[in-house]
Amino acid sequence: MSTKRMLAAASLLVAVAMISTGCGGSSSGSSSTSSGPTEVKIGIGAPLTAGATALGQGMVRGAELAIEQANASSTVTAAGLKFTPVSGDDQGDPKTGVTVANTFASDPALVGVMGHLNSGVSIPASKVYADKKIVMISPASTNPALTQQGLSNVFRVCTTDAVQGPAAADFATKLLGFKSVYVVDDSTPYGEGLAKAFADQFTANGGKVVGTAKTSDKDSDFNALVTKMKSTNPDFIYYGGVYNAGALLAKQAKDGGIKGPLMGGDGLYDPQFIALAGAAEAEGDFATSVGLPIDKLPAGQDFLTAYNKKYPGQAPAAYDAYSYDAANVIIAAVVEAAKSVGADKVVSPAGRDEIIKDVAATNMVGVTGPIAFDKNGDTTNKAITLYTVSGGKWITKALPQ
Amino acid sequence: MQLANLILAQLINGITLGSLYALIALGYTLVYGILLMINFAHSELFMSGAFVGLGVMTLLTSSSIAQKFPVLAPAQAFFTGSNVGVFFMLMIVFLVSMLVVGIMGVIIERFAYRPLRHAPRLAPLISAVGVSLFLQNAVLLWVSAQQIPFPNPIGNGIAFTIGTVDVSVLKVIIFVTAIVLLVALDTFISHSRFGKAMRATSQDREAAGLMGIDINFSIMLAFFIGPALGAVAGIFNGMYYGSIVFNMGFLPGLKAFTAAVLGGIGNLRGAMLGGFVLGIAESLASGFISTGYKDVIAFAILILVLIFRPGGLLGESVVEKV
């Protein structure tokens, strides 16, 4: 009898302990007004177990670094705040993304989301956040449609495909002297939008599109496509899509005897592209990416030092620095809002309005360059850099023109 | 002439793809033939084969492992040094992977399907889906969610050229290996003692048991051979496309299942035929219609065949027993 009671009490204790630690102390959040700082959660929405996981996991690293530094800084503690990252795995899939968005939106302490990676996920997720007045800053979704929905809570720190595609076409014709191209996209909003923006400008520059193909972002067999492409003998292939399928296309194209390089957008700009395609096959391939190279920027070096300290042996993926900046924009806005409405009210509807207003008014210098938003929520920093694979590494080929 | 070359090149792509589908399809058809059950975990066994193969290959060739365990260095030098070495290395990779995955198949049968053998048909089906999810998530947790590059020790050498179409050594090896394995299995099933026992079991499990056939052993054998052939396809899949990932089994698994149904599920030669038909249709579709439509066309063929020949290409229409 007594042992049974002991057992019950013990299991109850264990359960309580598990709940309070496992959920990151969700019970303490808004209710603890007098003692300790107010906990504010920042959602990180990214593909972690499927899709472009190297980019997604990089986003988590970048944002968590920003949050860790913020919690250690005096401005945040003086404002009476403590930030907690909550990551959600959207698997690069719109349906899963909406589920993640709803989970984030149901948490009363969550006021901002750093994400998502894929435009196809960001667009439906942004509507869920709009309903709860959660500010969303994407570090990586480049489809122009995202910020053209008329939602006041949606921002991004990367420039759009409407800028990136034409810039890539200009590099291809003016700098690299290419005349014919085979355009392939992965049928996602990102890939299609980028490939179309590229093809339009390439044709306008006098280049010739010798063929186009639609594939899926889950394809791994491109042999039939390569055979078809080979007969049109293009100077190079332009691929709208991310590295996991893009690297296989690059590899199979080289194996199949296509001489020209593969070029793509920011979705290819990741060390994993080279690892998957093979250093020899990827040699000479190109990718454009948003902004200036991190190591060329004054604050970039500090970021890389802090990054290497927290994640030894890890190279930043394409969007780690953008995620770091996006998280910092949210943090700065929450701190501002805490000053005007009070730390205990930041998670209230008034606080949320204030945060969105403060993000829109952002004017700061991040590690990726100056950050400010236009009336749609797009970054005013429109630089595009060209990178190429050389000796198994991405190197800067040309700075923004 | 140009068009003829293009068709030929796509046919060769299709035959290579078809070889992979045929190898996986046999696993579905063997299990269905003997148990009238679809082993939905088969696509994950195919994936496991690729991962085990990569593990063994890394052990036999990776220089970082040789630095940690200098004992392995001379063997590694042999395995990477010459064509003969590469051949032996690949033999070991394939055999170990086939063995491991075959045993995995047997274990799955023993613990996930055998207890449900007399349950309604839906129960083992659900159990199979469960095993499939379990294997996917196990690999996700143990290895990673990332795609992993898969080396191709055979390289991109050209075996021969027809017209202007180059046929790579790897494609020839995939095709020849598939055909050899398919013929070997067909012979085994039709002529060996165990094969006859398996056929008897598939015809009438209870009567076969009464005749002194160890039906558990026959079923076990089907669950060993199918996954072992799937493992071969998994390793070739890695070498041919260059990378593997924990959820790589799903689409090829679905296609191979389609191939098995297309050929007439339960019929070994039908599975091979279905695999090749599907692979060739897919390649021609991506080459001449659109890459985006290849899956649509593959499944449209399945639907058409099932409308006009419900038993599949080589299947017999079974009269329902009353």
XYZ file of C-alpha atoms in Angstrom:
723
model
C 0.000 0.000 0.000
C 2.602 2.501 1.083
C 4.979 1.440 -1.681
C 2.208 1.988 -4.201
C 1.634 5.483 -2.879
C 5.364 6.206 -2.934
C 5.482 5.022 -6.519
C 2.555 7.221 -7.483
C 4.099 10.246 -5.804
C 7.455 9.579 -7.434
C 5.976 9.204 -10.887
C 3.983 12.377 -10.398
C 7.191 14.196 -9.455
C 8.954 12.816 -12.518
C 6.053 13.854 -14.709
C 6.046 17.394 -13.321
C 9.810 17.638 -13.743
C 9.558 16.394 -17.321
C 6.832 18.839 -18.218
C 8.636 21.838 -16.767
C 11.996 21.022 -18.376
C 10.798 19.412 -21.573
C 8.588 22.245 -22.662
C 11.213 24.842 -21.857
C 9.299 26.164 -18.884
C 6.196 27.129 -20.789
C 4.318 27.608 -17.514
C 6.642 30.401 -16.419
C 6.173 32.541 -19.548
C 3.665 35.360 -19.288
C 2.312 34.573 -15.836
C 5.508 35.352 -13.933
C 5.234 39.113 -14.084
C 7.070 40.183 -10.971
C 9.966 37.738 -10.722
C 12.571 37.353 -13.470
C 12.555 38.421 -17.097
C 9.630 37.878 -19.491
C 10.187 34.908 -21.745
C 9.706 35.702 -25.412
C 9.858 32.878 -27.935
C 11.161 33.123 -31.450
C 10.112 30.395 -33.863
C 12.646 29.043 -36.344
C 10.887 27.409 -39.285
C 13.196 25.428 -41.542
C 13.547 22.047 -43.276
C 15.429 19.855 -40.785
C 14.731 16.252 -41.754
C 13.733 16.474 -45.409
C 14.297 18.887 -48.269
C 17.301 21.211 -48.208
C 18.356 20.132 -44.715
C 21.882 21.578 -44.926
C 20.391 25.036 -45.487
C 17.688 24.496 -42.866
C 20.051 23.308 -40.166
C 22.297 26.273 -40.969
C 19.334 28.594 -40.401
C 18.824 27.114 -36.934
C 22.514 27.569 -36.125
C 22.510 31.206 -37.268
C 19.347 32.141 -35.372
C 20.372 30.294 -32.201
C 23.714 32.100 -32.207
C 21.906 35.459 -32.401
C 19.521 34.502 -29.585
C 22.343 33.238 -27.360
C 24.283 36.483 -27.849
C 21.132 38.545 -27.211
C 20.418 36.794 -23.916
C 23.960 37.554 -22.799
C 23.769 41.239 -23.758
C 22.937 43.996 -21.274
C 20.298 45.685 -23.467
C 18.135 42.566 -23.411
C 18.514 41.910 -19.680
C 17.940 45.598 -18.899
C 14.707 45.452 -20.927
C 13.570 42.558 -18.712
C 13.482 39.998 -21.537
C 14.750 36.518 -22.180
C 14.562 34.956 -25.643
C 13.988 31.259 -26.305
C 14.404 29.678 -29.729
C 11.771 27.129 -30.788
C 12.587 25.285 -33.967
C 9.951 23.697 -36.167
C 10.719 21.201 -38.929
C 8.785 22.184 -42.066
C 10.522 19.513 -44.215
C 10.514 21.959 -47.114
C 6.894 20.947 -47.631
C 4.004 23.467 -47.732
C 1.577 21.215 -45.827
C 4.058 20.433 -43.052
C 5.006 24.118 -43.041
C 1.443 25.151 -42.271
C 1.313 22.615 -39.426
C 4.514 24.106 -38.008
C 3.067 27.609 -38.438
C -0.068 26.622 -36.523
C 2.029 25.146 -33.720
C 4.017 28.372 -33.518
C 0.848 30.479 -33.643
C -0.757 28.541 -30.790
C 2.056 29.506 -28.402
C 1.059 32.758 -26.641
C 4.687 33.628 -25.816
C 5.799 33.404 -29.452
C 5.858 36.801 -31.150
C 8.193 36.327 -34.086
C 9.241 33.704 -36.627
C 12.602 33.513 -38.331
C 11.786 31.507 -41.450
C 10.984 29.778 -43.632
C 13.533 28.631 -46.199
C 11.376 27.621 -49.175
C 9.137 30.202 -50.801
C 6.545 27.461 -51.267
C 6.413 27.086 -47.472
C 6.797 30.749 -46.524
C 3.816 31.928 -48.570
C 1.114 29.732 -46.951
C 2.761 29.977 -43.499
C 2.811 33.799 -43.623
C -1.012 33.874 -43.680
C -1.171 31.835 -40.471
C 1.195 34.272 -38.772
C -0.750 37.272 -40.048
C -3.852 36.105 -38.147
C -1.952 36.101 -34.835
C 0.078 39.247 -35.596
C 3.309 37.278 -35.451
C 6.094 39.029 -37.291
C 7.798 36.791 -39.872
C 11.205 37.470 -41.359
C 12.445 35.045 -43.979
C 16.183 34.853 -44.435
C 15.923 32.964 -47.693
C 12.581 32.891 -49.508
C 13.220 34.773 -52.708
C 9.934 34.412 -54.647
C 8.586 37.950 -55.202
C 4.990 36.882 -54.405
C 5.776 36.450 -50.697
C 5.785 40.171 -49.899
C 3.131 41.077 -52.468
C 0.248 39.603 -50.468
C -0.455 42.849 -48.630
C 0.425 41.340 -45.231
C 1.981 43.812 -42.815
C 3.794 41.162 -40.765
C 5.926 39.698 -43.593
C 9.533 40.723 -44.224
C 12.679 39.269 -45.728
C 16.363 40.072 -45.487
C 17.279 38.497 -48.833
C 16.513 40.132 -52.141
C 14.065 38.539 -54.576
C 14.282 36.386 -57.697
C 13.114 39.413 -59.660
C 16.565 40.822 -58.866
C 18.568 37.604 -58.704
C 17.414 36.018 -61.981
C 18.241 39.022 -64.195
C 21.529 39.580 -62.347
C 22.478 35.949 -63.091
C 21.577 36.470 -66.769
C 23.754 39.589 -66.888
C 26.690 37.708 -65.390
C 26.166 34.890 -67.887
C 26.076 37.047 -71.008
C 28.327 39.978 -70.112
C 30.926 38.442 -67.836
C 31.060 34.798 -68.924
C 30.136 35.264 -72.588
C 27.569 32.438 -72.759
C 25.215 32.434 -75.746
C 22.943 29.416 -75.346
C 21.359 27.870 -72.299
C 19.150 24.947 -71.312
C 16.821 26.060 -68.518
C 15.665 23.499 -65.954
C 13.537 24.159 -62.893
C 12.278 22.025 -60.027
C 8.578 23.061 -60.294
C 8.601 24.844 -56.910
C 7.624 28.528 -56.579
C 11.307 29.309 -55.935
C 12.735 27.325 -58.837
C 10.107 28.339 -61.383
C 10.230 32.025 -60.465
C 14.012 32.174 -60.576
C 14.318 30.239 -63.832
C 11.717 32.418 -65.537
C 13.278 35.693 -64.340
C 16.630 34.408 -65.564
C 15.389 33.196 -68.951
C 13.561 36.462 -69.715
C 16.637 38.581 -69.099
C 18.948 36.103 -70.862
C 16.796 36.331 -74.004
C 16.636 40.131 -73.680
C 20.452 40.180 -73.551
C 20.550 38.353 -76.892
C 21.080 34.842 -75.532
C 19.224 31.802 -76.822
C 17.229 29.371 -74.688
C 17.711 26.064 -76.546
C 15.390 24.069 -74.317
C 13.478 24.040 -71.073
C 12.529 21.225 -68.704
C 10.506 20.869 -65.562
C 11.636 18.366 -62.946
C 10.637 17.740 -59.361
C 12.580 18.765 -56.264
C 12.489 15.099 -55.213
C 13.936 13.707 -58.468
C 17.205 11.852 -58.370
C 17.302 10.439 -61.912
C 18.259 13.019 -64.540
C 19.859 10.643 -67.044
C 17.020 10.840 -69.553
C 16.985 14.630 -69.314
C 20.770 14.786 -69.745
C 20.544 12.661 -72.897
C 17.931 15.054 -74.253
C 19.944 18.142 -73.294
C 23.106 16.796 -74.834
C 21.575 16.806 -78.314
C 20.923 20.565 -78.059
C 24.528 21.249 -77.049
C 24.026 24.296 -74.790
C 26.848 26.545 -73.529
C 25.591 25.958 -70.011
C 22.608 24.744 -67.973
C 20.620 27.083 -65.746
C 18.928 25.309 -62.837
C 16.210 26.900 -60.723
C 16.089 24.862 -57.533
C 18.005 23.835 -54.469
C 21.227 21.897 -54.113
C 19.942 18.414 -53.249
C 18.454 17.759 -56.671
C 20.678 20.360 -58.384
C 23.896 18.614 -57.351
C 22.676 15.338 -58.827
C 21.777 17.102 -62.068
C 25.250 18.693 -62.155
C 26.917 15.323 -61.557
C 24.807 13.368 -64.027
C 25.238 16.082 -66.676
C 29.037 15.896 -66.414
C 28.966 12.087 -66.296
C 26.689 12.119 -69.332
C 29.173 14.131 -71.365
C 27.798 17.682 -71.159
C 30.771 20.024 -71.247
C 29.225 23.304 -70.131
C 28.840 24.231 -66.459
C 25.670 24.358 -64.408
C 24.552 27.687 -63.002
C 21.904 28.344 -60.405
C 20.758 30.628 -57.641
C 21.276 30.889 -53.904
C 19.696 27.454 -53.413
C 22.837 25.867 -54.862
C 25.270 28.039 -52.900
C 26.119 25.516 -50.187
C 29.146 23.287 -49.507
C 26.776 20.316 -49.684
C 26.296 20.995 -53.424
C 29.969 20.227 -54.025
C 29.943 17.218 -51.693
C 26.990 15.647 -53.509
C 28.029 16.454 -57.061
C 31.652 15.523 -56.381
C 34.456 18.088 -56.419
C 35.604 17.120 -59.918
C 32.121 17.244 -61.432
C 31.170 20.508 -59.692
C 34.389 22.292 -60.704
C 33.521 25.412 -62.672
C 29.820 25.439 -61.788
C 28.292 28.792 -60.836
C 25.799 30.084 -58.312
C 24.550 33.562 -57.598
C 23.617 34.476 -54.075
C 22.050 37.427 -52.347
C 24.184 40.159 -50.772
C 27.924 40.511 -50.542
C 30.259 37.669 -49.509
C 30.209 37.545 -45.691
C 33.985 37.666 -45.327
C 34.106 40.896 -47.380
C 31.918 42.765 -44.881
C 33.225 44.510 -41.751
C 30.829 42.787 -39.342
C 31.173 39.518 -41.239
C 34.503 38.655 -39.615
C 33.061 39.047 -36.108
C 30.194 36.789 -37.112
C 32.526 34.119 -38.488
C 34.655 34.233 -35.320
C 31.631 33.870 -33.030
C 30.200 31.192 -35.324
C 33.374 29.124 -35.324
C 33.523 29.379 -31.547
C 29.971 28.081 -31.097
C 30.058 25.503 -33.908
C 33.678 24.381 -34.261
C 34.447 22.659 -37.536
C 31.192 23.783 -39.188
C 31.241 26.009 -42.242
C 28.268 28.391 -42.455
C 25.733 27.342 -45.105
C 24.202 29.890 -47.488
C 21.719 31.404 -45.052
C 23.344 31.149 -41.619
C 24.347 34.813 -41.627
C 20.961 35.918 -42.998
C 19.216 33.918 -40.289
C 21.475 35.534 -37.711
C 20.518 38.955 -39.047
C 16.811 38.133 -39.296
C 16.769 36.913 -35.689
C 18.583 40.058 -34.618
C 15.993 42.254 -36.356
C 13.235 40.478 -34.408
C 15.177 40.741 -31.143
C 15.851 44.468 -31.640
C 12.161 45.110 -32.404
C 11.034 43.166 -29.313
C 13.463 45.166 -27.143
C 12.106 48.405 -28.648
C 8.528 47.281 -28.044
C 9.377 46.352 -24.447
C 10.558 49.910 -23.911
C 7.331 51.452 -25.211
C 4.685 49.023 -23.882
C 6.562 47.379 -21.017
C 8.317 44.010 -20.879
C 5.309 42.170 -19.470
C 3.090 43.407 -22.336
C 5.277 42.534 -25.349
C 3.357 39.334 -25.987
C -0.014 41.116 -25.788
C -1.818 42.239 -28.992
C -0.609 45.822 -28.443
C 2.953 44.577 -28.032
C 2.688 42.510 -31.212
C 1.499 45.530 -33.193
C 4.389 47.510 -31.790
C 6.887 44.766 -32.778
C 5.632 44.699 -36.377
C 5.875 48.509 -36.511
C 9.423 48.410 -35.118
C 10.543 45.757 -37.612
C 9.152 47.842 -40.485
C 11.175 50.810 -39.217
C 14.406 48.762 -38.938
C 17.534 50.621 -39.898
C 20.605 48.719 -38.789
C 23.828 47.257 -40.072
C 23.825 43.476 -39.942
C 26.577 41.032 -40.778
C 25.190 40.774 -44.318
C 25.144 44.544 -44.841
C 22.688 47.368 -44.169
C 19.166 46.209 -43.325
C 16.055 48.288 -44.022
C 12.696 47.357 -45.505
C 10.612 48.965 -48.231
C 6.821 49.305 -47.960
C 6.267 45.658 -48.974
C 8.755 44.327 -46.453
C 11.522 43.611 -48.969
C 15.102 44.425 -48.111
C 16.551 47.536 -49.737
C 19.895 45.728 -50.069
C 19.750 44.363 -53.625
C 23.320 43.168 -54.192
C 23.872 39.832 -55.988
C 27.254 38.106 -55.953
C 28.482 35.425 -58.368
C 30.300 32.428 -56.913
C 32.043 29.528 -58.630
C 33.367 26.144 -57.540
C 37.133 25.981 -57.591
C 39.245 23.272 -55.965
C 36.249 21.830 -54.160
C 35.219 25.152 -52.572
C 32.872 28.016 -53.398
C 34.914 31.129 -54.209
C 33.774 34.628 -55.131
C 33.834 35.034 -58.902
C 32.376 38.510 -59.276
C 31.069 41.165 -56.900
C 27.769 42.957 -57.567
C 27.921 45.109 -60.679
C 19.798 9.582 -87.691
C 19.905 12.124 -84.904
C 16.501 10.969 -83.709
C 17.484 7.295 -83.919
C 20.510 7.984 -81.715
C 18.350 9.839 -79.244
C 15.858 6.989 -79.054
C 18.673 4.499 -78.596
C 20.253 6.591 -75.841
C 16.927 6.849 -74.022
C 16.358 3.118 -74.419
C 19.697 2.463 -72.737
C 18.787 4.840 -69.894
C 15.473 3.039 -69.615
C 17.016 -0.415 -69.518
C 19.362 0.674 -66.737
C 16.502 2.145 -64.751
C 14.411 -0.932 -65.555
C 17.146 -3.230 -64.197
C 16.937 -1.425 -60.862
C 13.130 -1.566 -60.817
C 13.163 -5.262 -61.756
C 15.539 -6.124 -58.912
C 13.329 -4.361 -56.367
C 10.092 -5.656 -57.918
C 11.188 -9.264 -57.350
C 11.099 -8.659 -53.600
C 7.468 -7.555 -53.751
C 6.462 -10.378 -56.017
C 8.228 -13.125 -54.023
C 6.547 -12.108 -50.784
C 3.190 -11.607 -52.455
C 3.476 -14.953 -54.210
C 4.066 -16.847 -51.004
C 2.007 -14.911 -48.436
C -0.480 -12.889 -50.539
C 0.789 -9.872 -48.645
C 2.439 -6.672 -49.817
C 5.600 -5.985 -47.888
C 5.561 -2.204 -47.686
C 8.809 -2.292 -45.729
C 10.591 -3.566 -48.842
C 11.417 -0.070 -50.122
C 13.129 0.655 -46.806
C 15.122 -2.555 -47.081
C 16.274 -1.297 -50.473
C 17.346 1.934 -48.770
C 19.056 -0.005 -45.959
C 20.989 -1.938 -48.593
C 22.422 1.304 -49.937
C 23.418 2.485 -46.457
C 25.004 -0.833 -45.441
C 26.805 -0.892 -48.792
C 28.143 2.621 -48.265
C 29.290 1.686 -44.756
C 31.194 -1.366 -45.955
C 32.662 0.535 -48.893
C 33.846 3.329 -46.609
C 35.429 0.783 -44.293
C 37.279 -0.844 -47.198
C 38.438 2.314 -48.963
C 38.345 5.422 -46.764
C 41.769 6.859 -45.961
C 40.574 8.394 -42.685
C 39.661 4.923 -41.434
C 43.046 3.580 -42.505
C 44.688 6.294 -40.420
C 42.728 5.229 -37.346
C 43.256 1.521 -37.911
C 46.593 1.002 -39.673
C 45.888 -2.746 -39.778
C 43.414 -2.070 -42.577
C 45.802 0.001 -44.678
C 47.358 -2.812 -46.789
C 43.952 -4.301 -47.554
C 42.676 -0.865 -48.535
C 45.659 -0.325 -50.814
C 44.721 -3.540 -52.593
C 41.025 -2.656 -52.819
C 41.638 0.754 -54.365
C 44.839 -0.041 -56.258
C 43.737 -1.913 -59.368
C 40.677 -3.014 -61.297
C 40.971 -6.469 -59.725
C 41.072 -4.862 -56.281
C 38.003 -2.760 -57.032
C 36.225 -5.875 -58.268
C 36.930 -7.765 -55.040
C 36.020 -4.718 -52.982
C 32.653 -4.441 -54.732
C 32.041 -8.181 -54.334
C 32.552 -7.834 -50.576
C 30.349 -4.718 -50.463
C 27.525 -6.459 -52.325
C 27.748 -9.750 -50.433
C 27.870 -8.165 -46.976
C 25.026 -5.802 -47.801
C 22.913 -8.626 -49.279
C 23.544 -10.772 -46.219
C 22.787 -8.022 -43.697
C 19.657 -6.826 -45.475
C 18.505 -10.395 -46.120
C 18.790 -11.119 -42.408
C 16.917 -7.893 -41.676
C 14.134 -9.167 -43.928
C 14.019 -12.487 -42.058
C 13.937 -10.715 -38.690
C 11.118 -8.452 -39.838
C 9.150 -11.460 -41.025
C 9.718 -13.276 -37.737
C 8.672 -10.432 -35.454
C 6.358 -8.196 -37.454
C 4.522 -10.535 -39.832
C 4.582 -14.101 -38.492
C 2.577 -13.312 -35.353
C -0.078 -11.844 -37.656
C -0.109 -14.656 -40.184
C -3.576 -15.789 -39.237
C -4.912 -12.310 -38.555
C -7.132 -10.530 -41.096
C -5.187 -9.410 -44.169
C -5.183 -5.767 -43.156
C -3.157 -6.412 -39.982
C 0.160 -7.465 -41.587
C -0.264 -4.648 -44.092
C -0.387 -2.096 -41.297
C 2.462 -3.840 -39.550
C 4.484 -3.495 -42.782
C 3.816 0.234 -42.969
C 4.922 0.479 -39.346
C 8.183 -1.341 -40.037
C 8.752 0.936 -43.016
C 8.381 4.073 -40.901
C 10.516 2.544 -38.169
C 13.395 1.807 -40.562
C 13.230 5.270 -42.150
C 13.342 6.997 -38.806
C 16.053 4.710 -37.467
C 18.320 5.677 -40.374
C 17.300 9.326 -39.985
C 18.379 9.289 -36.339
C 21.488 7.130 -36.666
C 22.886 8.573 -39.846
C 21.431 11.960 -40.760
C 18.659 13.720 -42.613
C 21.179 14.899 -45.187
C 21.814 13.374 -48.556
C 25.084 11.490 -48.431
C 27.415 11.308 -51.432
C 27.881 7.755 -52.708
C 31.179 6.973 -54.437
C 31.247 5.189 -57.771
C 34.422 3.062 -57.812
C 33.616 1.831 -61.322
C 33.962 5.342 -62.705
C 32.515 6.780 -65.873
C 34.450 4.699 -68.384
C 32.799 3.982 -71.736
C 32.198 0.296 -72.414
C 31.246 0.672 -76.082
C 29.712 3.127 -78.516
C 26.780 2.494 -80.825
C 26.519 5.193 -83.483
C 27.191 8.277 -81.418
C 25.745 6.828 -78.222
C 28.240 6.061 -75.465
C 27.302 3.262 -73.092
C 29.100 3.506 -69.765
C 30.688 0.547 -68.013
C 28.450 1.141 -64.997
C 25.289 0.825 -67.097
C 26.536 -2.438 -68.619
C 27.413 -3.803 -65.182
C 24.020 -2.871 -63.741
C 22.206 -4.556 -66.614
C 24.359 -7.699 -66.648
C 24.209 -8.116 -62.861
C 20.445 -7.697 -62.882
C 19.990 -10.266 -65.671
C 22.342 -12.772 -64.018
C 20.547 -12.448 -60.684
C 17.121 -12.673 -62.301
C 18.016 -15.806 -64.262
C 19.671 -17.352 -61.206
C 16.571 -16.715 -59.120
C 14.262 -18.056 -61.813
C 16.328 -21.235 -62.052
C 16.442 -21.568 -58.283
C 12.677 -21.253 -57.962
C 11.857 -23.613 -60.827
C 14.441 -26.343 -60.309
C 15.899 -26.463 -56.807
C 14.373 -28.393 -53.909
C 13.882 -25.213 -51.898
C 12.380 -23.465 -54.888
C 9.881 -26.257 -55.352
C 9.041 -26.064 -51.647
C 8.474 -22.330 -51.996
C 6.186 -22.837 -54.968
C 4.250 -25.500 -53.114
C 3.911 -23.194 -50.124
C 2.659 -20.427 -52.354
C 0.109 -22.730 -53.993
C -1.484 -24.029 -50.822
C 0.203 -23.316 -47.535
C -1.701 -25.843 -45.450
C -1.525 -28.716 -47.900
C 2.207 -28.086 -48.356
C 2.631 -28.216 -44.585
C 0.753 -31.510 -44.454
C 3.062 -32.895 -47.122
C 6.030 -32.286 -44.837
C 7.255 -29.017 -46.307
C 8.653 -26.625 -43.722
C 6.513 -23.653 -44.670
C 8.204 -21.333 -42.182
C 11.513 -22.017 -43.867
C 10.048 -21.390 -47.321
C 8.617 -18.065 -46.199
C 11.876 -17.140 -44.510
C 13.712 -17.858 -47.728
C 11.425 -15.489 -49.643
C 12.075 -12.825 -47.026
C 15.811 -13.365 -47.351
C 16.127 -13.406 -51.142
C 13.824 -10.438 -51.880
C 15.586 -7.937 -49.609
C 19.018 -9.240 -50.676
C 18.157 -8.406 -54.307
C 16.770 -5.071 -53.122
C 20.129 -4.372 -51.462
C 21.893 -4.903 -54.795
C 19.529 -2.378 -56.374
C 20.162 0.018 -53.478
C 23.925 -0.007 -53.958
C 23.620 0.385 -57.734
C 21.144 3.199 -57.172
C 23.727 4.990 -55.026
C 26.510 4.487 -57.561
C 24.345 5.499 -60.535
C 22.813 8.680 -59.082
C 25.612 9.646 -56.716
C 23.815 10.116 -53.429
C 21.615 8.364 -50.905
C 19.225 9.680 -48.273
C 17.063 8.090 -45.593
C 13.797 8.482 -47.544
C 15.204 7.404 -50.919
C 13.214 4.162 -50.838
C 9.782 5.634 -51.250
C 9.581 6.514 -54.941
C 11.613 3.595 -56.381
C 9.692 1.311 -54.023
C 6.404 2.581 -55.349
C 7.612 2.238 -58.950
C 8.906 -1.276 -58.367
C 5.627 -2.227 -56.733
C 3.923 -0.836 -59.836
C 6.267 -2.907 -61.982
C 5.372 -6.031 -60.026
C 1.655 -5.351 -60.475
C 2.203 -4.451 -64.122
C 3.884 -7.780 -64.821
C 1.332 -9.719 -62.782
C 2.094 -9.766 -59.073
C 3.363 -13.100 -57.837
C 4.939 -13.870 -61.205
C 8.771 -13.591 -61.194
C 9.224 -13.153 -64.932
C 6.357 -10.704 -64.880
C 8.161 -8.592 -62.275
C 11.266 -8.445 -64.466
C 9.252 -7.587 -67.550
C 7.252 -4.988 -65.626
C 10.455 -3.397 -64.338
C 11.928 -3.048 -67.802
C 8.674 -1.824 -69.379
C 8.306 0.813 -66.690
C 11.949 1.954 -66.845
C 11.877 2.276 -70.631
C 8.506 4.041 -70.647
C 9.776 6.500 -68.077
C 12.963 7.306 -69.964
C 11.206 7.708 -73.298
C 8.574 9.874 -71.637
C 11.188 12.163 -70.075
C 13.147 12.253 -73.308
C 10.342 12.946 -75.752
C 7.417 14.367 -73.822
C 8.499 16.078 -70.635
C 10.533 15.217 -67.570
C 7.703 16.493 -65.410
C 5.302 13.913 -66.812
C 7.406 10.786 -66.398
C 5.647 9.606 -63.230
C 2.240 10.392 -64.718
C 3.040 8.285 -67.769
C 4.410 5.412 -65.699
C 1.214 5.218 -63.684
C -1.003 5.785 -66.725
C 0.531 2.667 -68.271
C -0.262 0.754 -65.103
C -3.874 1.872 -65.187
C -4.236 0.966 -68.866
C -2.761 -2.478 -68.373
C -4.979 -3.122 -65.378
C -8.060 -2.090 -67.362
C -7.332 -4.409 -70.257
C -5.439 -7.166 -68.457
C -6.467 -7.056 -64.801
C -4.000 -9.810 -63.893
C -1.021 -7.887 -65.265
C 1.021 -8.545 -68.405
C 2.054 -12.112 -67.541
C -0.437 -12.768 -64.784
C -3.263 -15.249 -64.947
C -6.692 -14.148 -63.941
C -7.495 -16.113 -60.828
C -10.987 -17.517 -60.554
C -12.449 -16.661 -57.189
C -12.993 -19.841 -55.207
C -16.485 -20.184 -53.833
